[in-house]
Short mmCIF file of C-alpha atoms in Angstrom, two decimals:
data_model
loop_
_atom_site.label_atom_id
_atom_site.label_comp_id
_atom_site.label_asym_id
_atom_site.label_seq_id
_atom_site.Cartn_x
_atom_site.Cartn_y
_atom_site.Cartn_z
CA UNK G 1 0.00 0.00 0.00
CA UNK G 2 0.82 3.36 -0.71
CA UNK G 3 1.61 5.87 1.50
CA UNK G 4 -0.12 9.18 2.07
CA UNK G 5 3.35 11.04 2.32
CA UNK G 6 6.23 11.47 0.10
CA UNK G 7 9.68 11.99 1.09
CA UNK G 8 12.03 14.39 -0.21
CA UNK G 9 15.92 13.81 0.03
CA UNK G 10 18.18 15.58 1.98
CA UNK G 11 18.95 19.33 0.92
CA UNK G 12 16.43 19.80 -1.15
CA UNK G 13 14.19 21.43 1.32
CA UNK G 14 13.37 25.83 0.39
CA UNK G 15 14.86 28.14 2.64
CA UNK G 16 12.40 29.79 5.01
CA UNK G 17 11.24 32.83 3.44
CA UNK G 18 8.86 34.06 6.36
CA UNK G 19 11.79 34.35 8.57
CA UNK G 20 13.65 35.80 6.02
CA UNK G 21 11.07 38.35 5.32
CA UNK G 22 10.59 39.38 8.73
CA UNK G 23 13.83 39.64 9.72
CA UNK G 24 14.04 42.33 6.75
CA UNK G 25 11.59 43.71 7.44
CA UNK G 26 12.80 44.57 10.66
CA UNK G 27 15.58 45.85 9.24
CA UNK G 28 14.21 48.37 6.66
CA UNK G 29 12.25 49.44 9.77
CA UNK G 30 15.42 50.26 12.02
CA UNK G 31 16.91 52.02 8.66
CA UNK G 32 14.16 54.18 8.01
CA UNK G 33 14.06 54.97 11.94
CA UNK G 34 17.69 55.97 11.74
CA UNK G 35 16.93 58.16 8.52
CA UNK G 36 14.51 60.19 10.23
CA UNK G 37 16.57 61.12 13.55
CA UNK G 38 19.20 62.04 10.51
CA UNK G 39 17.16 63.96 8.54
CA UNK G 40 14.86 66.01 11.22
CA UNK G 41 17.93 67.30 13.30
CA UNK G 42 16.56 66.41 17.13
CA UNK G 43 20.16 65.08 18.10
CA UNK G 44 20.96 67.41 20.90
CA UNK G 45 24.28 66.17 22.38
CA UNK G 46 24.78 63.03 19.84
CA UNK G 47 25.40 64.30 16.16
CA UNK G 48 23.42 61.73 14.14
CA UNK G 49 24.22 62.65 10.36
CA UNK G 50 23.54 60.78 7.31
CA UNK G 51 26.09 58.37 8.40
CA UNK G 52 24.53 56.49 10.26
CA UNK G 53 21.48 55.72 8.27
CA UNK G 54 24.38 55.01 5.39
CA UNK G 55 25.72 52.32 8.04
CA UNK G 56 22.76 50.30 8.55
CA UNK G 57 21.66 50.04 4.82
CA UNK G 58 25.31 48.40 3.71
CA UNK G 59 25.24 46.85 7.35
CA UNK G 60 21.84 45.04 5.90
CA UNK G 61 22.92 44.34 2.58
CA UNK G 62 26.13 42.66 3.86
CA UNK G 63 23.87 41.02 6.91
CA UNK G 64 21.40 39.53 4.36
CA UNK G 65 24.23 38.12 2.07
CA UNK G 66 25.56 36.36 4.84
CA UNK G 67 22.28 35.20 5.95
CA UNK G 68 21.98 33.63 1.96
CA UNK G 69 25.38 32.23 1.95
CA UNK G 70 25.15 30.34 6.03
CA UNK G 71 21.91 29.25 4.82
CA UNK G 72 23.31 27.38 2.17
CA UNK G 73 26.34 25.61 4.20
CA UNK G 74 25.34 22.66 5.78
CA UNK G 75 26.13 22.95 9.66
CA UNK G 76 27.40 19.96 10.39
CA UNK G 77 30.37 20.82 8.40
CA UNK G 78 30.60 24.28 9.73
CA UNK G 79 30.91 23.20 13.62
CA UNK G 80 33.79 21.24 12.82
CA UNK G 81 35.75 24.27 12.12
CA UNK G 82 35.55 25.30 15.68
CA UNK G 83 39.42 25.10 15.93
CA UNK G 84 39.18 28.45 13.55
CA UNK G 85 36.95 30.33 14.57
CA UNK G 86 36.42 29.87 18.18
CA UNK G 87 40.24 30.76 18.72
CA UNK G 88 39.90 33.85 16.40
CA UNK G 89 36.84 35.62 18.18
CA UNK G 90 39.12 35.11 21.45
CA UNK G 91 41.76 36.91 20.01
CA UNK G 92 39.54 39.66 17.99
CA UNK G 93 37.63 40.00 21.40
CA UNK G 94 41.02 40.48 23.66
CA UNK G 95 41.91 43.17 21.39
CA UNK G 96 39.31 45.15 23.10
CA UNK G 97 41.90 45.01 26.24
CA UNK G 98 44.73 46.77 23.53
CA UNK G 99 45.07 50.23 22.87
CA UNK G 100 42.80 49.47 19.79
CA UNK G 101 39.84 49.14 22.77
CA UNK G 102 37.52 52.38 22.52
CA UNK G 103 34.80 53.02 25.30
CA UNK G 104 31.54 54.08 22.51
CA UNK G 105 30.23 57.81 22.53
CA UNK G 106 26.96 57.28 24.99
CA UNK G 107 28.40 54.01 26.83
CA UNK G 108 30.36 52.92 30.34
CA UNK G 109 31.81 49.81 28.98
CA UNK G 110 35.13 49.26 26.66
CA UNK G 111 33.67 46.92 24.37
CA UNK G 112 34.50 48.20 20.89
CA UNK G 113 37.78 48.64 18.69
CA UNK G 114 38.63 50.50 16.03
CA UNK G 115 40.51 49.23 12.89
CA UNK G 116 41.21 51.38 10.00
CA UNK G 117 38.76 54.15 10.99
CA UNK G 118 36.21 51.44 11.57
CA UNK G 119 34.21 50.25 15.25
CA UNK G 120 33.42 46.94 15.57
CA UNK G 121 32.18 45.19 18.24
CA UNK G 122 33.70 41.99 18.71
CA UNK G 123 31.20 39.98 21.34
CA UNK G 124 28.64 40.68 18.19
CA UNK G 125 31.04 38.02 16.85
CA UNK G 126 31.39 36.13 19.30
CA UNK G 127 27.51 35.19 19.46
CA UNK G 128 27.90 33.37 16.42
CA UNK G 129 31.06 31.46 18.02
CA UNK G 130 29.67 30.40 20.90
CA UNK G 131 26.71 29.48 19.68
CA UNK G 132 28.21 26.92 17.05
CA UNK G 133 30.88 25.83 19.70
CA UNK G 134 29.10 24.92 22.31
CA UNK G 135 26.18 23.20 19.95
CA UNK G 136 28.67 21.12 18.90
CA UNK G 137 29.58 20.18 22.57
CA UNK G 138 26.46 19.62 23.72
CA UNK G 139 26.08 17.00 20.80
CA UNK G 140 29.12 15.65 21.68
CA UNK G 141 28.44 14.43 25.02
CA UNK G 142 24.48 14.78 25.57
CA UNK G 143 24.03 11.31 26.72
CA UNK G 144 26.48 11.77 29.34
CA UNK G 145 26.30 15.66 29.96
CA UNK G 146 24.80 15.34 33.83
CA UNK G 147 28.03 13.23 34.55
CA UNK G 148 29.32 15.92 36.86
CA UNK G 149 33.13 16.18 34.69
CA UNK G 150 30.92 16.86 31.65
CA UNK G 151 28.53 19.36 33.52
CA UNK G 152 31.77 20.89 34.76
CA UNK G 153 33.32 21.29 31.24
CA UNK G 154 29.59 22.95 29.67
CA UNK G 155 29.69 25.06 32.55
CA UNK G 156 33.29 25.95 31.90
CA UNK G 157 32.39 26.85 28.22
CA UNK G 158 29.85 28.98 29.11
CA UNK G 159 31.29 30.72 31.43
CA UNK G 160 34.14 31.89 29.19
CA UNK G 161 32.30 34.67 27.27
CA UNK G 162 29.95 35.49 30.19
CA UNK G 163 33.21 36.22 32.00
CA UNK G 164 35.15 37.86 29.16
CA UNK G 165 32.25 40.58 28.44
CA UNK G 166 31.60 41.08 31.88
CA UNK G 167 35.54 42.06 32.74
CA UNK G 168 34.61 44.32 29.80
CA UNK G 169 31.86 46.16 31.82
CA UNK G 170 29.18 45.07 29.10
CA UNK G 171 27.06 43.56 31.58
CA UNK G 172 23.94 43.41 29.22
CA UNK G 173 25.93 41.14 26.15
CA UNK G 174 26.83 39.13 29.72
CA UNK G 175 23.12 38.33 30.55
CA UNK G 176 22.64 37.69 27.08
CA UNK G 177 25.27 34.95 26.69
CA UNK G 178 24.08 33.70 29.73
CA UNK G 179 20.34 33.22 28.89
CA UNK G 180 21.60 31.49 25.22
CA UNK G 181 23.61 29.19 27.44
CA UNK G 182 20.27 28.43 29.89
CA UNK G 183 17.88 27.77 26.62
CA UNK G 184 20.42 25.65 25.21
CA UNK G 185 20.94 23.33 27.94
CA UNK G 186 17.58 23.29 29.20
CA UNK G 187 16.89 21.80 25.40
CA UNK G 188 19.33 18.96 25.78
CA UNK G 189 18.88 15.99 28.02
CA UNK G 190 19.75 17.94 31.45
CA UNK G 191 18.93 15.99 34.74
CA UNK G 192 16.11 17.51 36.69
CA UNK G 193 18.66 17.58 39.68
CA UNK G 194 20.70 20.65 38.32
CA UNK G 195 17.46 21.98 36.93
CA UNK G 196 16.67 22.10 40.95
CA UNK G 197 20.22 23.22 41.66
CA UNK G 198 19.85 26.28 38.93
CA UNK G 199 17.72 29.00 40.90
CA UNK G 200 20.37 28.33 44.16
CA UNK G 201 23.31 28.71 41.39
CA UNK G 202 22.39 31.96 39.81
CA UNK G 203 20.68 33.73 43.23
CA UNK G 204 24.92 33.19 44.85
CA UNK G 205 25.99 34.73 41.31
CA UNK G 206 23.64 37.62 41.73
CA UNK G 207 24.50 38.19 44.38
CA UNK G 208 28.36 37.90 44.07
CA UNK G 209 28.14 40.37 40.86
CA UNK G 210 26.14 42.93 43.47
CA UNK G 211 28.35 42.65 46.25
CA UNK G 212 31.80 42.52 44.49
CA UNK G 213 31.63 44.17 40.71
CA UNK G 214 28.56 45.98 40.07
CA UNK G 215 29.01 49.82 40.57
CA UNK G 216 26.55 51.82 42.68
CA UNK G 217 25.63 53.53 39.23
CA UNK G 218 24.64 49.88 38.10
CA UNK G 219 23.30 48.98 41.34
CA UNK G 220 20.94 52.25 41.43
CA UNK G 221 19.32 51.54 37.92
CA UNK G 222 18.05 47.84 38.99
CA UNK G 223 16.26 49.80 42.49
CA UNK G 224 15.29 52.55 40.52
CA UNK G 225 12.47 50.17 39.08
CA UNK G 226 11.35 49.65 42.63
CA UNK G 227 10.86 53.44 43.67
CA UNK G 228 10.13 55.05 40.54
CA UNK G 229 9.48 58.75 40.59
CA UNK G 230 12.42 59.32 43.25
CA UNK G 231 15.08 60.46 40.92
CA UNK G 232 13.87 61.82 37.72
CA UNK G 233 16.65 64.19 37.06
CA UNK G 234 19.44 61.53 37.04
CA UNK G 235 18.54 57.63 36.57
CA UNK G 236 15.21 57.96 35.18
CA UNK G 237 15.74 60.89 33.12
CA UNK G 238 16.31 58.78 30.02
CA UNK G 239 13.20 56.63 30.40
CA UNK G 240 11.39 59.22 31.62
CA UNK G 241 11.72 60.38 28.34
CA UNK G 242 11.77 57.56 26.09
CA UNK G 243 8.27 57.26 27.36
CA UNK G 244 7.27 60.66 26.58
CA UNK G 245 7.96 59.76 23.35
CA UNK G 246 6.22 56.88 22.85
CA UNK G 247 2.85 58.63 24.56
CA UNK G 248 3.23 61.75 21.52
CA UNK G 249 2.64 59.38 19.08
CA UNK G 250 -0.66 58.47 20.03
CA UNK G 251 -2.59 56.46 17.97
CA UNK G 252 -1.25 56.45 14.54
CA UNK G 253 1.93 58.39 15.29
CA UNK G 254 3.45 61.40 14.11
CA UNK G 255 5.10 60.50 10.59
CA UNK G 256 8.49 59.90 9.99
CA UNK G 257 9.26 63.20 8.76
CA UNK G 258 7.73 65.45 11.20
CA UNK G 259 10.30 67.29 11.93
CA UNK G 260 12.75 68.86 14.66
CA UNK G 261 10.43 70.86 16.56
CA UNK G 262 7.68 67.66 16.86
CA UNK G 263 10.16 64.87 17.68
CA UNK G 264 11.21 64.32 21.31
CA UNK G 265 15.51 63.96 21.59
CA UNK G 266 16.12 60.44 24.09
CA UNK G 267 20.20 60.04 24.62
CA UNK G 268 20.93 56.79 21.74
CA UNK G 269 17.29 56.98 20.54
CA UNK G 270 19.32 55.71 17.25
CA UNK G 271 20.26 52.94 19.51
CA UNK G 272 18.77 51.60 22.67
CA UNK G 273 16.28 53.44 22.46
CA UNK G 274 15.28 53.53 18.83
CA UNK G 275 12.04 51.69 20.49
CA UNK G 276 11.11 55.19 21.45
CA UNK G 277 11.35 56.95 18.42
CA UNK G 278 9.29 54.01 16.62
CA UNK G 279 6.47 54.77 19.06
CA UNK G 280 6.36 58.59 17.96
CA UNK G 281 6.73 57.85 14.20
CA UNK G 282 3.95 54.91 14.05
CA UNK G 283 2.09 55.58 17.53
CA UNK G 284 1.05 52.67 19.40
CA UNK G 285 -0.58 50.78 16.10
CA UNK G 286 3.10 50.85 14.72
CA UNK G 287 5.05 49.90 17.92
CA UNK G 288 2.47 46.66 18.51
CA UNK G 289 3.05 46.10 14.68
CA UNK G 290 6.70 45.46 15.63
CA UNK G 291 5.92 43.92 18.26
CA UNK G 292 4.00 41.14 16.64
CA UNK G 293 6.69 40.70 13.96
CA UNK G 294 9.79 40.43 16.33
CA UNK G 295 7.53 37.81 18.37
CA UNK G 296 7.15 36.23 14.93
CA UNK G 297 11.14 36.10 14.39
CA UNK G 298 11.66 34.42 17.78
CA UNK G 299 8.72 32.07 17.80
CA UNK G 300 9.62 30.93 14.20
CA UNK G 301 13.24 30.18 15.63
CA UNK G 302 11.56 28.48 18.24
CA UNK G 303 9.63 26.47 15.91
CA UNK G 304 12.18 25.06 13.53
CA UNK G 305 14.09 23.98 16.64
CA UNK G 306 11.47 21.26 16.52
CA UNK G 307 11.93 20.22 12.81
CA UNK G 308 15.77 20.26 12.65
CA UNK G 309 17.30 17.39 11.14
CA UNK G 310 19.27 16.05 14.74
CA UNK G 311 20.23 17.17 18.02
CA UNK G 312 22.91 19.95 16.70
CA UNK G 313 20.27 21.71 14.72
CA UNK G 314 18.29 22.18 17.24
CA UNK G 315 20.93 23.32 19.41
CA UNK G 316 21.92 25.48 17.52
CA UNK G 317 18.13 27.08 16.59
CA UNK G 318 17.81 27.09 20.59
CA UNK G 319 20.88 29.17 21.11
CA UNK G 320 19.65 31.68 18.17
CA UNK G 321 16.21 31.84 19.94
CA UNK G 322 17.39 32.41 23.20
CA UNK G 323 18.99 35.19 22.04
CA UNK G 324 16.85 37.33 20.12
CA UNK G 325 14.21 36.45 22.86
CA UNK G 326 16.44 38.29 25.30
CA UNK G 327 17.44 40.91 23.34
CA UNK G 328 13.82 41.89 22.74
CA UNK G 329 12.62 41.19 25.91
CA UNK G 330 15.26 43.49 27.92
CA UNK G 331 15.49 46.32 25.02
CA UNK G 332 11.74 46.46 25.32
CA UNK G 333 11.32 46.37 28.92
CA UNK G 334 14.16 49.13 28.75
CA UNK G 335 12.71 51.46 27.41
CA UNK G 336 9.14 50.89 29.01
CA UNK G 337 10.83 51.58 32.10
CA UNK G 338 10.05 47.70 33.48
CA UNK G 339 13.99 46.85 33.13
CA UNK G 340 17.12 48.34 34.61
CA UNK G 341 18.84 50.95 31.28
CA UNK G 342 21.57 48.44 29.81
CA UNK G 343 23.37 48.29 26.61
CA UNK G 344 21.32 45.78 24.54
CA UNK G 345 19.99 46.49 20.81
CA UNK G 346 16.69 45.68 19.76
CA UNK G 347 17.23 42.72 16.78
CA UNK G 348 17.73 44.61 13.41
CA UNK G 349 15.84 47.78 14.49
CA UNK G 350 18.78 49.19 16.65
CA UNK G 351 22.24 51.26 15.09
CA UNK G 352 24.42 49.09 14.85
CA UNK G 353 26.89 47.76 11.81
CA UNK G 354 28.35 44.49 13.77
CA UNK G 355 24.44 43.87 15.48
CA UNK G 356 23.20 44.07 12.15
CA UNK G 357 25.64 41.82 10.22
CA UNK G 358 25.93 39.21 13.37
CA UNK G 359 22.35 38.62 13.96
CA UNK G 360 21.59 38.07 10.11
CA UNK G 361 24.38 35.45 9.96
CA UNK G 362 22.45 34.05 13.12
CA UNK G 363 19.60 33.79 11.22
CA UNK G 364 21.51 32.34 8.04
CA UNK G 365 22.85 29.14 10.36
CA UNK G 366 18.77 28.76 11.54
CA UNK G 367 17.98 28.80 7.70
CA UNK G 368 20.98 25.99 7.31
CA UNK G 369 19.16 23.74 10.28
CA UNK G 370 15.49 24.37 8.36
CA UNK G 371 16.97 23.76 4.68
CA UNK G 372 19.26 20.85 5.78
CA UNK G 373 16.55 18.70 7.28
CA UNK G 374 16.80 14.97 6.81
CA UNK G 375 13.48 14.52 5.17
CA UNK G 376 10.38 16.04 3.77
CA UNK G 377 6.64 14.89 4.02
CA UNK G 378 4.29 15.80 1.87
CA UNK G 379 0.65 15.00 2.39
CA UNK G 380 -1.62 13.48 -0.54
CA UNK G 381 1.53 12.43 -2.74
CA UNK G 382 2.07 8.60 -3.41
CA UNK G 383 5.31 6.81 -3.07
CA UNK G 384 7.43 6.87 -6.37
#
């Protein structure tokens, strides 16, 4: 008898185009965004010229190439050239320790160099690096990861670039690389012992980071969220206004070309807080719009984890979603005033040349896991 389904060899399957799509999207979005503060003038202390806007366009060209050409590399070939490049974003990333380190107009942390008249962030690249490494690890020893040496060497690995962008003061790129390291072990075969163990595990590094390396600055923008109102000339001044500017939009918003003397100036509102300026340029119709498409991105991440051809592809779609799911969740919260001010981009809506490049090349090794699947089924086709 015949079967309902027919399969279809491996790497023959289309690339996803809806996360594709709305990962562009999201970037012609943040470029239009950044052409606006450009063009109307608000910039008060930051000078945002047509620079910037110039930046994210190639940034997204070059992002979406990459995106193409990951997408077409199977991954199981690319983790076994971790001996490359997990040794080479070490050394990029130490050169932020160099004179070539720069601390970024607007920021407290010296997380950027500067190489032939051009910034680059190098923990942008080392996203991509850790994410493939420790993939590969976990499918390396899965069935005998809760062996305490093997917990102790995942641990170990994961702890390397939480610790390295932490020394750099980039505390919000730390609790990112932490929460890609908690979805991606959480999807692998962990006991239920160290899932037990985990709350005890981070509370003592809480409170080790608050006792011995976070600065009172830092310390007052986490209770800040407790007593709101009690400092609006220093800590909250920022939100305080990034939320004035989402309330002018109202509705429908104000246009992106409204000009100076309508637009409300937030310190990075290129950046961090380009949130804001969305919600005065499409109102709250626009800023739920990208909302619902950034929850897209993730959840589609999240749901060709569950399709991937083995264990390594869905490692790796786990690491990509627990990224962008933190990214957006604490760049959001941000600027609603729910979370602490820290240095995290919204995904492909935020300034940002290496952001922009990184995260598309993110996406490309997804599209590899969803294009490289084993097999295919198709209902209502018969067996050739």
């Amino acid at each position: 008898m015949k079967s309902a389904f027919k399969k279809l060899p491996a790497n023959k399957h289309p690339i996803d185009v809806g996360l594709l799509f709305s990962v562009t999207l999201c970037a012609v979005i943040g470029t239009m965004l950044i052409y606006s503060i450009a063009s109307s003038g608000i910039s008060e202390i930051e000078e945002i010229g047509d620079s910037y806007w110039h930046t994210q366009l190639v940034s997204m060209c070059l992002g979406y190439v990459s995106a193409l050409i990951f997408s077409k590399i199977d991954y199981h070939k690319l983790v076994k050239l971790w001996w490359i490049f997990a040794p080479l974003s070490l050394a990029i990333i130490a050169l932020t320790f160099t004179s070539l380190g720069i601390t970024r107009d607007g920021a407290d942390d010296r997380a950027w160099i500067r190489v032939f008249g051009v910034s680059l962030q190098p923990s942008e690249i080392m996203k991509i690096a850790f994410i493939l490494t420790f993939s590969y690890h976990l499918s390396k020893v899965e069935e005998d990861m809760n062996k305490p040496l093997h917990m102790l060497l995942l641990i170990i690995h994961g702890v390397i670039p939480i610790g390295i962008v932490a020394v750099q003061g980039d505390y919000g790129t730390a609790i990112v690389f932490a929460a890609i390291f908690g979805f991606m072990i959480i999807s692998a075969h962990i006991s239920w012992k160290y899932l037990l163990a985990a709350p005890f595990v981070i509370a003592g590094a809480v409170a080790i980071m608050w006792f011995n390396f976070l600065d009172n600055f830092h310390k007052e923008r986490i209770l800040i969220l407790f007593k709101p109102g009690t400092d609006p000339e220093n800590i909250e001044y920022q939100q305080d206004l990034g939320l004035t500017a989402i309330q002018s939009g109202g509705v429908f918003g104000k246009g992106l070309f409204a000009g100076q003397n309508e637009y409300i100036y937030v310190p990075e509102l290129h950046n961090d807080f380009i949130f804001a300026h969305a919600g005065q340029v499409f109102g709250f119709v626009g800023s739920i719009g990208i909302m619902i498409v950034l929850a897209y991105i993730c959840l589609k991440v999240f749901a060709d984890s569950r399709v991937t051809r083995d264990r390594l592809g869905r490692f790796i779609c786990m690491g990509a979603f627990g990224m962008f799911f933190t990214h957006c969740l604490m760049n959001i919260g941000m600027v609603l005033k729910v979370a602490p001010v820290i240095g995290v981009p919204l995904p492909f809506i935020s300034g940002g040349g290496t952001a922009m490049v990184s995260m598309y090349t993110i996406i490309g090794l997804v599209l590899s896991t969803y294009s490289h699947r084993a097999v295919n089924y198709n209902m209502f086709y018969d067996e050739d």
